[in-house]
Amino acid sequence: MAAEQPAAGGAPDSSAPGAPLPGDMPGPAAVAFADAAPGSLAELRAQFRAGKAALLAHFAAARPTAPAATRLLRGLVRHVDATLAAAWALAKMPPDATLVAAGGYGRGELFPYSDVDVLVLLPGEVKAASPAAAGAARRGSPGTPGEALRSAIERFVTACWDIGLEIGSSVRSVQECLDESQRDVTVQTALLEARRVCGAQRLFKQLRDSQARAMDARAFLRAKTLEMQQRHTKFEGTPYALEPNCKESPGGLRDLQVVIWVARAAGLGRTWSELAAKGLITPFEASQLAKHEGTLKLIRARLHAVAGRREDRLVFDLQTAVAEGFGYKASKEQRSSEVLMHRYYWAAKAVTQLNQILMLNIEERVTESEAVPMRPITARFFDRAGMLEVASDDLYLQNPHAILETFLVYQQTPGLSGLSARTLRALYNARNVMGADFRRDPINRELFIDILRQKTGTTHVMRLMNQTSVLGRYLWVFRRIVGRMQHDLFHVYTVDQHILMVVRNVRRFFIPEHAHEYPFCSQLAAQWAEPWLLYIAAIFHDVAKGRGGDHSELGAVEARRFCRDHGLSRDDTQLIEFLVLQHLTMSRIAQKEDLSDPDVIQRFAQLVGTPRRLTALYLLTVADIRGTSPRVWNAWKAKLLEDLFRYTLRALGGAQPDRETEIEARKQEARQNLALHSALPGTEEPLWQTLEVSYFARHDAADIAWHARSLWRHVATTVPIVRARPSSVGDGLQVLVYAPDRPDLFARICGYFDSAGFSIQDAKIHTTRAGFALDTFQVISLVGGGLAGHVNQRDLPYRDLVSLVETQAALALASDGPLPEPQRRRVSRRVKSFPVTPRVSLSPDERAQRWLLTVSASDRSGLLYDVARVLARYQVNLQLAKVSTLGERVEDTFLVDGAALQQSRAQLKIESELLDAVAAPAS
């Protein structure tokens, strides 16, 4: 197909089909298409598909480089240009209409499965934004010009979809384009990059000239800045999400496009080299921008090609395939996907820095704030309208101590809201100054400790230091974990972002405004005089991840070295080293061990040694868990940790565990609770007479009173009794089951909860002297789960839900039939991408009478029921269950006994079947 001829004396359009785009070397498929004659729709469809397939095949076979991605994007644009021009000709569009490319397609970049945005530009008034509406507006009697135009537009749009072009189309006049762009900045942005494909050149020039006259650069800058801030907030303001959107996330391609849009609107340039010529960026920054833009484009193009659809998120399912397309191979140290993501994060981080510098520079140019008077803060720094400004561009090169001083001054100066473009650029260009000598400098070490000791701004400054690469260059050990992924099922941030989240959480314990979020932690923090020691422990607790070996031990070594280099006292050094080494211990004991066992508390008390260490470890543990993922922390975990803290504090105070005294006090409190509920004296006796001491040790007074109140009439029942109430520790229900004991009872309970769409968070199992099971469960509803397959839990008020659970659970437990098959629900993408190797461990206690069963596996619906079915099959009795869910990984601990466990062969069968059960995939 020949290039479209200029209309009415117009000059040839450089962007018309057949004309090369800037910097483009057209692919063979596009050239062949450009020289072909428009045939039938079937021929166009076949040519379009064949040409696109050839371009993608050429890209897949080429080395994974930025120029290869650029050739693909340009080639696809030329290919689509030629196809649209042919469809335009086939539809017999009028000569005074123009086909305009908009958005990314107008910019001359088309990713393999991106939408093709086009504007059918008509002379005169249209009053419509779609072809159908445009036709209605111009509808006339058959044979009139309005009817012919409507038919031509409909033929063109239909032809595009028949060919396989997924177009986003609009039909407007020049005036309507201008009116719409004034109302919607998205339309204004799309028109900013408009490019004529074919049709009347004069009409397109009228559009461009009119738009240029109507452009208000200051208003456009404000709108795009607000839009960018809103987009960043949607992605939590970080480029380090584990599944980032390489187009929309902070540090993605959109951040680069925003810079070009606002610069173009202000007449400052449309390429990085033009911005450099205007003095907005340095030649080095221009080359860095081009380099990182090329990396992001290459990743996005590969992502589209691998997914076979429009997919801009680097989801877990696709990361490995995209990495292999780059030629990355897995090693013992890291997966191929980690290499890819590390490259992405470094590019995104650089884009974030450069975007911030450029947007501030452009704002100064557009708003003419460069001439605003500055208030001196020190000899080296000024306050420029609330932004910290360096006194000279080469300040850091001449005086490297000023680098860390920047952040100290920022903390100490009220009214500052950020770093100016000049300061950010000076930091960016001073990266090579921050070498080994910089890190060893005593003045810098003193400055860093001063930053940590400040009473305000700690969280913000740590983030600023990470964003500007100062933190990683000063703490070289931290630099190694910047952008490092965590391939597990509960962390949702990269290691460096998780660490900064933990620092933030610790900091909030000491801020009164956040006391409502962490009441107990805030109470403890109020008695702690040196929060900066906890900040150091937070920085180092995961800093050795990804090296192989125990990251707690390696991190403790790094923490000790830091403390030595920075002159901390021996006591402070030992505290920080202890916290880093043991930062997982308190969580493990609280969630996996029996806190009613005095030996457990005594061992933990001996480990921590002092109340000061206990308090510090508790605060760090809470901050760490809450910094992994919003989904991991819950009220039940909070209660377990707080219970462990209180029991251990009592032991550290010299009070030896006196079980009899504690149980008597608990009974007395339970009696008082019963009296408050108008229970008659002695209500508790029928039940309590059947209970072992271990029951009172494992339940608190409120639960003991609730059990007595619920069961005093049913102590000798022959049918299951089920009672439920809203949980006192967060969402969900607390469910009491009392029934004659039988080997498969626990399995039937789990089976009911599974079928009803509940997840068991905790289970306390007890058997009375009379042979009755008295079990208490903490359960939460699975999202969207139906109740017994018939009632949606979300549609029920709590009172009705409690009543339904009590009725249906009792019926399910009374059944004598075979155990029902487990429900099979979808497995999450994270579980599919990062499966946990199932592990089962069965070890006896000292007397080999009770056994500790631990199960570690990927979380899924019905997992606990599958475990219970195996135990029921071998008549293994459950005495205690500690259910721990860490994101989408479970680590459950059970105390069990049974005759089968005394036989080696049967024990091996149980372990083997348990492994099969927890590894069974959900359908």
PDB file of N, CA and C in Angstrom, residues 448-454 458 506-507 510 528-539 562-563 566-569 572-573 576 612:
ATOM      1  N   PHE A 448      25.295  10.083  61.646  1.00  0.00           N
ATOM      2  CA  PHE A 448      24.277   9.058  61.452  1.00  0.00           C
ATOM      3  C   PHE A 448      23.593   8.709  62.778  1.00  0.00           C
ATOM      4  N   ILE A 449      24.374   8.573  63.849  1.00  0.00           N
ATOM      5  CA  ILE A 449      23.788   8.295  65.155  1.00  0.00           C
ATOM      6  C   ILE A 449      22.917   9.469  65.602  1.00  0.00           C
ATOM      7  N   ASP A 450      23.358  10.703  65.311  1.00  0.00           N
ATOM      8  CA  ASP A 450      22.541  11.875  65.655  1.00  0.00           C
ATOM      9  C   ASP A 450      21.199  11.846  64.936  1.00  0.00           C
ATOM     10  N   ILE A 451      21.207  11.410  63.677  1.00  0.00           N
ATOM     11  CA  ILE A 451      19.951  11.304  62.920  1.00  0.00           C
ATOM     12  C   ILE A 451      19.002  10.330  63.614  1.00  0.00           C
ATOM     13  N   LEU A 452      19.516   9.186  64.047  1.00  0.00           N
ATOM     14  CA  LEU A 452      18.681   8.189  64.715  1.00  0.00           C
ATOM     15  C   LEU A 452      18.179   8.684  66.064  1.00  0.00           C
ATOM     16  N   ARG A 453      18.925   9.542  66.715  1.00  0.00           N
ATOM     17  CA  ARG A 453      18.556  10.006  68.057  1.00  0.00           C
ATOM     18  C   ARG A 453      17.541  11.145  68.050  1.00  0.00           C
ATOM     19  N   GLN A 454      17.265  11.719  66.887  1.00  0.00           N
ATOM     20  CA  GLN A 454      16.328  12.843  66.835  1.00  0.00           C
ATOM     21  C   GLN A 454      14.926  12.400  67.257  1.00  0.00           C
ATOM     22  N   THR A 458      12.139  10.702  62.047  1.00  0.00           N
ATOM     23  CA  THR A 458      12.984   9.528  61.800  1.00  0.00           C
ATOM     24  C   THR A 458      12.498   8.712  60.610  1.00  0.00           C
ATOM     25  N   VAL A 506       8.016   0.827  64.872  1.00  0.00           N
ATOM     26  CA  VAL A 506       8.665   1.092  66.161  1.00  0.00           C
ATOM     27  C   VAL A 506       8.522   2.569  66.516  1.00  0.00           C
ATOM     28  N   ARG A 507       8.757   3.424  65.528  1.00  0.00           N
ATOM     29  CA  ARG A 507       8.647   4.868  65.770  1.00  0.00           C
ATOM     30  C   ARG A 507       7.249   5.232  66.259  1.00  0.00           C
ATOM     31  N   PHE A 510       6.184   5.312  69.930  1.00  0.00           N
ATOM     32  CA  PHE A 510       6.633   6.433  70.759  1.00  0.00           C
ATOM     33  C   PHE A 510       5.900   7.739  70.426  1.00  0.00           C
ATOM     34  N   TRP A 528      10.404   3.676  77.942  1.00  0.00           N
ATOM     35  CA  TRP A 528      11.678   3.349  77.275  1.00  0.00           C
ATOM     36  C   TRP A 528      12.358   4.646  76.869  1.00  0.00           C
ATOM     37  N   ALA A 529      13.578   4.858  77.349  1.00  0.00           N
ATOM     38  CA  ALA A 529      14.241   6.155  77.168  1.00  0.00           C
ATOM     39  C   ALA A 529      15.036   6.271  75.878  1.00  0.00           C
ATOM     40  N   GLU A 530      15.359   5.162  75.224  1.00  0.00           N
ATOM     41  CA  GLU A 530      16.272   5.206  74.078  1.00  0.00           C
ATOM     42  C   GLU A 530      15.671   4.488  72.868  1.00  0.00           C
ATOM     43  N   PRO A 531      14.688   5.078  72.222  1.00  0.00           N
ATOM     44  CA  PRO A 531      14.071   4.412  71.061  1.00  0.00           C
ATOM     45  C   PRO A 531      15.045   4.161  69.923  1.00  0.00           C
ATOM     46  N   TRP A 532      16.101   4.978  69.837  1.00  0.00           N
ATOM     47  CA  TRP A 532      17.041   4.838  68.716  1.00  0.00           C
ATOM     48  C   TRP A 532      17.741   3.488  68.730  1.00  0.00           C
ATOM     49  N   LEU A 533      17.869   2.860  69.898  1.00  0.00           N
ATOM     50  CA  LEU A 533      18.447   1.520  69.944  1.00  0.00           C
ATOM     51  C   LEU A 533      17.544   0.520  69.234  1.00  0.00           C
ATOM     52  N   LEU A 534      16.244   0.696  69.389  1.00  0.00           N
ATOM     53  CA  LEU A 534      15.291  -0.184  68.701  1.00  0.00           C
ATOM     54  C   LEU A 534      15.300   0.076  67.197  1.00  0.00           C
ATOM     55  N   TYR A 535      15.531   1.334  66.787  1.00  0.00           N
ATOM     56  CA  TYR A 535      15.628   1.629  65.353  1.00  0.00           C
ATOM     57  C   TYR A 535      16.795   0.862  64.731  1.00  0.00           C
ATOM     58  N   ILE A 536      17.923   0.839  65.445  1.00  0.00           N
ATOM     59  CA  ILE A 536      19.096   0.127  64.923  1.00  0.00           C
ATOM     60  C   ILE A 536      18.790  -1.362  64.796  1.00  0.00           C
ATOM     61  N   ALA A 537      18.151  -1.936  65.825  1.00  0.00           N
ATOM     62  CA  ALA A 537      17.786  -3.356  65.766  1.00  0.00           C
ATOM     63  C   ALA A 537      16.836  -3.613  64.600  1.00  0.00           C
ATOM     64  N   ALA A 538      15.894  -2.691  64.372  1.00  0.00           N
ATOM     65  CA  ALA A 538      14.955  -2.852  63.256  1.00  0.00           C
ATOM     66  C   ALA A 538      15.683  -2.808  61.920  1.00  0.00           C
ATOM     67  N   ILE A 539      16.658  -1.915  61.783  1.00  0.00           N
ATOM     68  CA  ILE A 539      17.413  -1.797  60.526  1.00  0.00           C
ATOM     69  C   ILE A 539      18.187  -3.075  60.231  1.00  0.00           C
ATOM     70  N   PHE A 562      28.482  -2.818  63.462  1.00  0.00           N
ATOM     71  CA  PHE A 562      27.995  -1.438  63.384  1.00  0.00           C
ATOM     72  C   PHE A 562      28.130  -0.747  64.741  1.00  0.00           C
ATOM     73  N   CYS A 563      27.712  -1.436  65.791  1.00  0.00           N
ATOM     74  CA  CYS A 563      27.771  -0.839  67.131  1.00  0.00           C
ATOM     75  C   CYS A 563      29.207  -0.531  67.543  1.00  0.00           C
ATOM     76  N   HIS A 566      30.463   2.522  65.648  1.00  0.00           N
ATOM     77  CA  HIS A 566      29.797   3.781  65.990  1.00  0.00           C
ATOM     78  C   HIS A 566      29.888   4.108  67.478  1.00  0.00           C
ATOM     79  N   GLY A 567      30.726   3.366  68.200  1.00  0.00           N
ATOM     80  CA  GLY A 567      31.045   3.730  69.570  1.00  0.00           C
ATOM     81  C   GLY A 567      29.938   3.516  70.577  1.00  0.00           C
ATOM     82  N   LEU A 568      29.046   2.545  70.351  1.00  0.00           N
ATOM     83  CA  LEU A 568      27.994   2.284  71.318  1.00  0.00           C
ATOM     84  C   LEU A 568      28.563   1.561  72.542  1.00  0.00           C
ATOM     85  N   SER A 569      27.901   1.717  73.655  1.00  0.00           N
ATOM     86  CA  SER A 569      28.365   1.083  74.883  1.00  0.00           C
ATOM     87  C   SER A 569      28.204  -0.435  74.785  1.00  0.00           C
ATOM     88  N   ASP A 572      24.495  -1.517  75.358  1.00  0.00           N
ATOM     89  CA  ASP A 572      23.651  -1.223  74.195  1.00  0.00           C
ATOM     90  C   ASP A 572      23.973  -2.174  73.038  1.00  0.00           C
ATOM     91  N   THR A 573      25.243  -2.450  72.833  1.00  0.00           N
ATOM     92  CA  THR A 573      25.651  -3.371  71.764  1.00  0.00           C
ATOM     93  C   THR A 573      25.078  -4.756  72.006  1.00  0.00           C
ATOM     94  N   ILE A 576      21.264  -4.802  71.257  1.00  0.00           N
ATOM     95  CA  ILE A 576      20.947  -4.797  69.823  1.00  0.00           C
ATOM     96  C   ILE A 576      21.291  -6.142  69.195  1.00  0.00           C
ATOM     97  N   ARG A 612      14.139  -5.435  80.628  1.00  0.00           N
ATOM     98  CA  ARG A 612      14.490  -4.493  79.552  1.00  0.00           C
ATOM     99  C   ARG A 612      14.590  -5.220  78.220  1.00  0.00           C
TER     100      ARG A 612
END
